């Protein structure tokens, strides 16, 4: 199986390859690509930037199908171009937020997002409503680090972990979240790489959307190979 992992911005999660290598099946190969050739910025948390990223992402999705990939995983919590991509190609396409929220629905009665800032969280909250996954949504709380600053040359992993886990604990203690989703793949990637047992720190599971979105892509590719439709 071959999966194309697309970062819909001009960079990549710095632990992404390492983290996915640990959970990919032995028979799964994957490649990381980004859209730096059409969108050089390393963040896309504003609505305008989200729209600017979409065309470049869709071009990469269509290229992936032509290059023989069995599935595409869009690695960004804004799920850039997800629904549009599913109208353009015949291979399965998954993304971060949708996959994490679907799994969260199976794991607990409520879930929260911890986001880079409030407006970005509101964008994701609106997406969850459009996905029909808002019923069990408990809250979104910013952890207060701009997406531009989540790279290791800007901030230490320890500072990111402290901010994210402190905010997640508030979601659990005050909002009743039974599952927490990091609202940025950069933050989720750091947690997965650096903290072996997040649940013991805050009391509930934390779902790294990169891991869930990638495993969902594997599953959807298996379904297609078995003759089961993956989209209506």
GROMACS .gro file of C-alpha atoms in nm:
model
  232
    1UNK     CA    1   0.000   0.000   0.000
    2UNK     CA    2   0.120   0.352  -0.085
    3UNK     CA    3  -0.014   0.660   0.091
    4UNK     CA    4   0.062   1.020   0.001
    5UNK     CA    5   0.073   1.250   0.304
    6UNK     CA    6   0.013   1.610   0.202
    7UNK     CA    7   0.098   1.906   0.423
    8UNK     CA    8  -0.125   2.183   0.280
    9UNK     CA    9   0.128   2.456   0.362
   10UNK     CA   10   0.493   2.531   0.294
   11UNK     CA   11   0.644   2.302   0.556
   12UNK     CA   12   0.606   1.969   0.734
   13UNK     CA   13   0.552   1.846   1.088
   14UNK     CA   14   0.904   1.798   1.218
   15UNK     CA   15   0.834   1.461   1.383
   16UNK     CA   16   0.578   1.353   1.124
   17UNK     CA   17   0.778   1.091   0.936
   18UNK     CA   18   0.915   0.940   1.257
   19UNK     CA   19   0.575   0.923   1.426
   20UNK     CA   20   0.396   0.770   1.129
   21UNK     CA   21   0.675   0.519   1.070
   22UNK     CA   22   0.603   0.374   1.414
   23UNK     CA   23   0.233   0.310   1.347
   24UNK     CA   24   0.226   0.234   0.973
   25UNK     CA   25   0.166  -0.127   0.877
   26UNK     CA   26   0.473  -0.320   0.758
   27UNK     CA   27   0.334  -0.328   0.405
   28UNK     CA   28   0.253   0.045   0.394
   29UNK     CA   29   0.483   0.293   0.224
   30UNK     CA   30   0.422   0.666   0.253
   31UNK     CA   31   0.569   0.990   0.126
   32UNK     CA   32   0.544   1.340   0.274
   33UNK     CA   33   0.494   1.630   0.036
   34UNK     CA   34   0.389   1.992   0.082
   35UNK     CA   35   0.268   2.280  -0.134
   36UNK     CA   36   0.566   2.514  -0.091
   37UNK     CA   37   0.583   2.559  -0.468
   38UNK     CA   38   0.247   2.739  -0.462
   39UNK     CA   39   0.217   2.849  -0.096
   40UNK     CA   40   0.546   2.911   0.087
   41UNK     CA   41   0.414   3.003   0.433
   42UNK     CA   42   0.452   2.749   0.714
   43UNK     CA   43   0.111   2.821   0.865
   44UNK     CA   44  -0.245   2.856   0.743
   45UNK     CA   45  -0.455   2.929   1.051
   46UNK     CA   46  -0.648   3.223   0.905
   47UNK     CA   47  -0.947   3.189   0.672
   48UNK     CA   48  -0.780   3.379   0.389
   49UNK     CA   49  -0.475   3.153   0.407
   50UNK     CA   50  -0.699   2.848   0.415
   51UNK     CA   51  -0.852   2.948   0.083
   52UNK     CA   52  -0.508   3.025  -0.060
   53UNK     CA   53  -0.392   2.672   0.026
   54UNK     CA   54  -0.682   2.486  -0.131
   55UNK     CA   55  -0.592   2.493  -0.501
   56UNK     CA   56  -0.235   2.379  -0.441
   57UNK     CA   57  -0.355   2.098  -0.217
   58UNK     CA   58  -0.605   1.973  -0.473
   59UNK     CA   59  -0.340   1.972  -0.743
   60UNK     CA   60  -0.121   1.750  -0.522
   61UNK     CA   61  -0.415   1.516  -0.454
   62UNK     CA   62  -0.478   1.469  -0.824
   63UNK     CA   63  -0.106   1.415  -0.888
   64UNK     CA   64  -0.102   1.150  -0.615
   65UNK     CA   65  -0.374   0.953  -0.790
   66UNK     CA   66  -0.189   0.976  -1.122
   67UNK     CA   67   0.129   0.857  -0.950
   68UNK     CA   68  -0.037   0.539  -0.829
   69UNK     CA   69  -0.097   0.610  -0.460
   70UNK     CA   70  -0.372   0.404  -0.296
   71UNK     CA   71  -0.488   0.686  -0.066
   72UNK     CA   72  -0.416   1.045   0.033
   73UNK     CA   73  -0.399   1.183   0.385
   74UNK     CA   74  -0.421   1.563   0.421
   75UNK     CA   75  -0.223   1.642   0.736
   76UNK     CA   76  -0.368   1.963   0.876
   77UNK     CA   77  -0.647   2.024   1.126
   78UNK     CA   78  -0.821   2.259   0.885
   79UNK     CA   79  -0.878   1.960   0.651
   80UNK     CA   80  -0.777   2.177   0.355
   81UNK     CA   81  -0.964   2.071   0.039
   82UNK     CA   82  -1.099   1.748   0.187
   83UNK     CA   83  -1.450   1.751   0.043
   84UNK     CA   84  -1.336   1.902  -0.286
   85UNK     CA   85  -1.071   1.630  -0.322
   86UNK     CA   86  -1.328   1.355  -0.279
   87UNK     CA   87  -1.509   1.491  -0.585
   88UNK     CA   88  -1.193   1.491  -0.794
   89UNK     CA   89  -1.029   1.150  -0.744
   90UNK     CA   90  -1.133   0.787  -0.712
   91UNK     CA   91  -0.886   0.696  -0.437
   92UNK     CA   92  -0.975   0.752  -0.069
   93UNK     CA   93  -0.886   1.090   0.083
   94UNK     CA   94  -0.878   1.146   0.460
   95UNK     CA   95  -0.784   1.442   0.676
   96UNK     CA   96  -0.691   1.520   1.033
   97UNK     CA   97  -0.985   1.683   1.211
   98UNK     CA   98  -1.260   1.469   1.056
   99UNK     CA   99  -1.074   1.147   1.135
  100UNK     CA  100  -0.992   1.246   1.494
  101UNK     CA  101  -1.348   1.359   1.564
  102UNK     CA  102  -1.494   1.038   1.423
  103UNK     CA  103  -1.268   0.830   1.647
  104UNK     CA  104  -1.342   1.057   1.945
  105UNK     CA  105  -1.713   0.984   1.898
  106UNK     CA  106  -1.640   0.614   1.940
  107UNK     CA  107  -1.418   0.665   2.244
  108UNK     CA  108  -1.612   0.899   2.470
  109UNK     CA  109  -1.933   1.091   2.528
  110UNK     CA  110  -1.766   1.431   2.477
  111UNK     CA  111  -1.450   1.576   2.331
  112UNK     CA  112  -1.264   1.908   2.322
  113UNK     CA  113  -1.024   2.083   2.087
  114UNK     CA  114  -0.712   2.262   2.208
  115UNK     CA  115  -0.625   2.521   1.945
  116UNK     CA  116  -0.357   2.774   1.854
  117UNK     CA  117  -0.602   3.063   1.895
  118UNK     CA  118  -0.973   3.123   1.937
  119UNK     CA  119  -1.057   3.219   1.578
  120UNK     CA  120  -0.881   2.911   1.443
  121UNK     CA  121  -1.078   2.703   1.691
  122UNK     CA  122  -1.402   2.860   1.570
  123UNK     CA  123  -1.317   2.761   1.212
  124UNK     CA  124  -1.269   2.402   1.327
  125UNK     CA  125  -1.585   2.414   1.536
  126UNK     CA  126  -1.782   2.523   1.228
  127UNK     CA  127  -1.624   2.234   1.035
  128UNK     CA  128  -1.736   1.985   1.301
  129UNK     CA  129  -2.088   2.122   1.270
  130UNK     CA  130  -2.076   2.073   0.893
  131UNK     CA  131  -1.947   1.719   0.943
  132UNK     CA  132  -2.242   1.642   1.172
  133UNK     CA  133  -2.003   1.576   1.462
  134UNK     CA  134  -2.087   1.872   1.686
  135UNK     CA  135  -2.330   1.695   1.919
  136UNK     CA  136  -2.061   1.555   2.148
  137UNK     CA  137  -1.836   1.861   2.121
  138UNK     CA  138  -1.760   2.002   2.467
  139UNK     CA  139  -1.533   2.300   2.405
  140UNK     CA  140  -1.241   2.455   2.227
  141UNK     CA  141  -0.970   2.630   2.427
  142UNK     CA  142  -0.660   2.801   2.285
  143UNK     CA  143  -0.322   2.700   2.424
  144UNK     CA  144  -0.182   3.035   2.319
  145UNK     CA  145   0.111   2.958   2.087
  146UNK     CA  146   0.087   3.086   1.730
  147UNK     CA  147   0.125   2.819   1.462
  148UNK     CA  148   0.424   3.011   1.323
  149UNK     CA  149   0.601   2.960   1.655
  150UNK     CA  150   0.543   2.585   1.694
  151UNK     CA  151   0.863   2.499   1.510
  152UNK     CA  152   1.173   2.396   1.711
  153UNK     CA  153   1.375   2.700   1.604
  154UNK     CA  154   1.111   2.921   1.768
  155UNK     CA  155   1.008   2.738   2.087
  156UNK     CA  156   1.116   2.437   2.290
  157UNK     CA  157   0.918   2.114   2.289
  158UNK     CA  158   0.889   2.141   2.667
  159UNK     CA  159   0.713   2.478   2.646
  160UNK     CA  160   0.468   2.344   2.387
  161UNK     CA  161   0.394   2.035   2.595
  162UNK     CA  162   0.335   2.240   2.910
  163UNK     CA  163   0.095   2.480   2.737
  164UNK     CA  164  -0.096   2.206   2.556
  165UNK     CA  165  -0.132   1.975   2.856
  166UNK     CA  166  -0.232   2.257   3.091
  167UNK     CA  167  -0.505   2.363   2.848
  168UNK     CA  168  -0.615   2.003   2.794
  169UNK     CA  169  -0.648   1.954   3.169
  170UNK     CA  170  -0.885   2.252   3.187
  171UNK     CA  171  -1.098   2.095   2.911
  172UNK     CA  172  -1.121   1.780   3.120
  173UNK     CA  173  -1.176   1.940   3.461
  174UNK     CA  174  -1.403   2.230   3.365
  175UNK     CA  175  -1.567   2.127   3.036
  176UNK     CA  176  -1.614   1.756   3.096
  177UNK     CA  177  -1.413   1.639   2.795
  178UNK     CA  178  -1.358   1.263   2.781
  179UNK     CA  179  -1.125   1.290   2.479
  180UNK     CA  180  -0.901   1.579   2.375
  181UNK     CA  181  -0.785   1.656   2.020
  182UNK     CA  182  -0.484   1.884   1.957
  183UNK     CA  183  -0.615   2.145   1.713
  184UNK     CA  184  -0.285   2.169   1.526
  185UNK     CA  185  -0.083   1.883   1.381
  186UNK     CA  186   0.241   2.050   1.488
  187UNK     CA  187   0.135   2.033   1.854
  188UNK     CA  188   0.002   1.679   1.821
  189UNK     CA  189   0.327   1.569   1.659
  190UNK     CA  190   0.531   1.701   1.953
  191UNK     CA  191   0.309   1.526   2.209
  192UNK     CA  192   0.325   1.194   2.026
  193UNK     CA  193   0.702   1.212   2.000
  194UNK     CA  194   0.783   1.341   2.348
  195UNK     CA  195   0.514   1.215   2.589
  196UNK     CA  196   0.466   0.839   2.612
  197UNK     CA  197   0.149   0.838   2.824
  198UNK     CA  198  -0.048   1.160   2.790
  199UNK     CA  199  -0.356   1.004   2.951
  200UNK     CA  200  -0.176   0.967   3.282
  201UNK     CA  201  -0.103   1.341   3.278
  202UNK     CA  202  -0.455   1.475   3.217
  203UNK     CA  203  -0.686   1.180   3.290
  204UNK     CA  204  -0.826   1.118   2.940
  205UNK     CA  205  -0.687   1.013   2.598
  206UNK     CA  206  -0.540   1.274   2.364
  207UNK     CA  207  -0.596   1.189   1.997
  208UNK     CA  208  -0.317   1.290   1.760
  209UNK     CA  209  -0.507   1.362   1.440
  210UNK     CA  210  -0.205   1.273   1.227
  211UNK     CA  211  -0.209   0.917   1.358
  212UNK     CA  212  -0.586   0.874   1.327
  213UNK     CA  213  -0.601   1.032   0.980
  214UNK     CA  214  -0.318   0.814   0.853
  215UNK     CA  215  -0.466   0.493   0.993
  216UNK     CA  216  -0.803   0.593   0.849
  217UNK     CA  217  -0.637   0.626   0.507
  218UNK     CA  218  -0.494   0.274   0.543
  219UNK     CA  219  -0.836   0.138   0.634
  220UNK     CA  220  -1.014   0.317   0.349
  221UNK     CA  221  -0.756   0.188   0.100
  222UNK     CA  222  -0.816  -0.165   0.230
  223UNK     CA  223  -1.190  -0.118   0.184
  224UNK     CA  224  -1.146   0.000  -0.175
  225UNK     CA  225  -0.914  -0.291  -0.252
  226UNK     CA  226  -1.179  -0.527  -0.112
  227UNK     CA  227  -1.444  -0.384  -0.343
  228UNK     CA  228  -1.621  -0.185  -0.071
  229UNK     CA  229  -1.717   0.169  -0.182
  230UNK     CA  230  -1.530   0.442   0.006
  231UNK     CA  231  -1.746   0.735  -0.101
  232UNK     CA  232  -2.105   0.779  -0.213
   0.00000   0.00000   0.00000
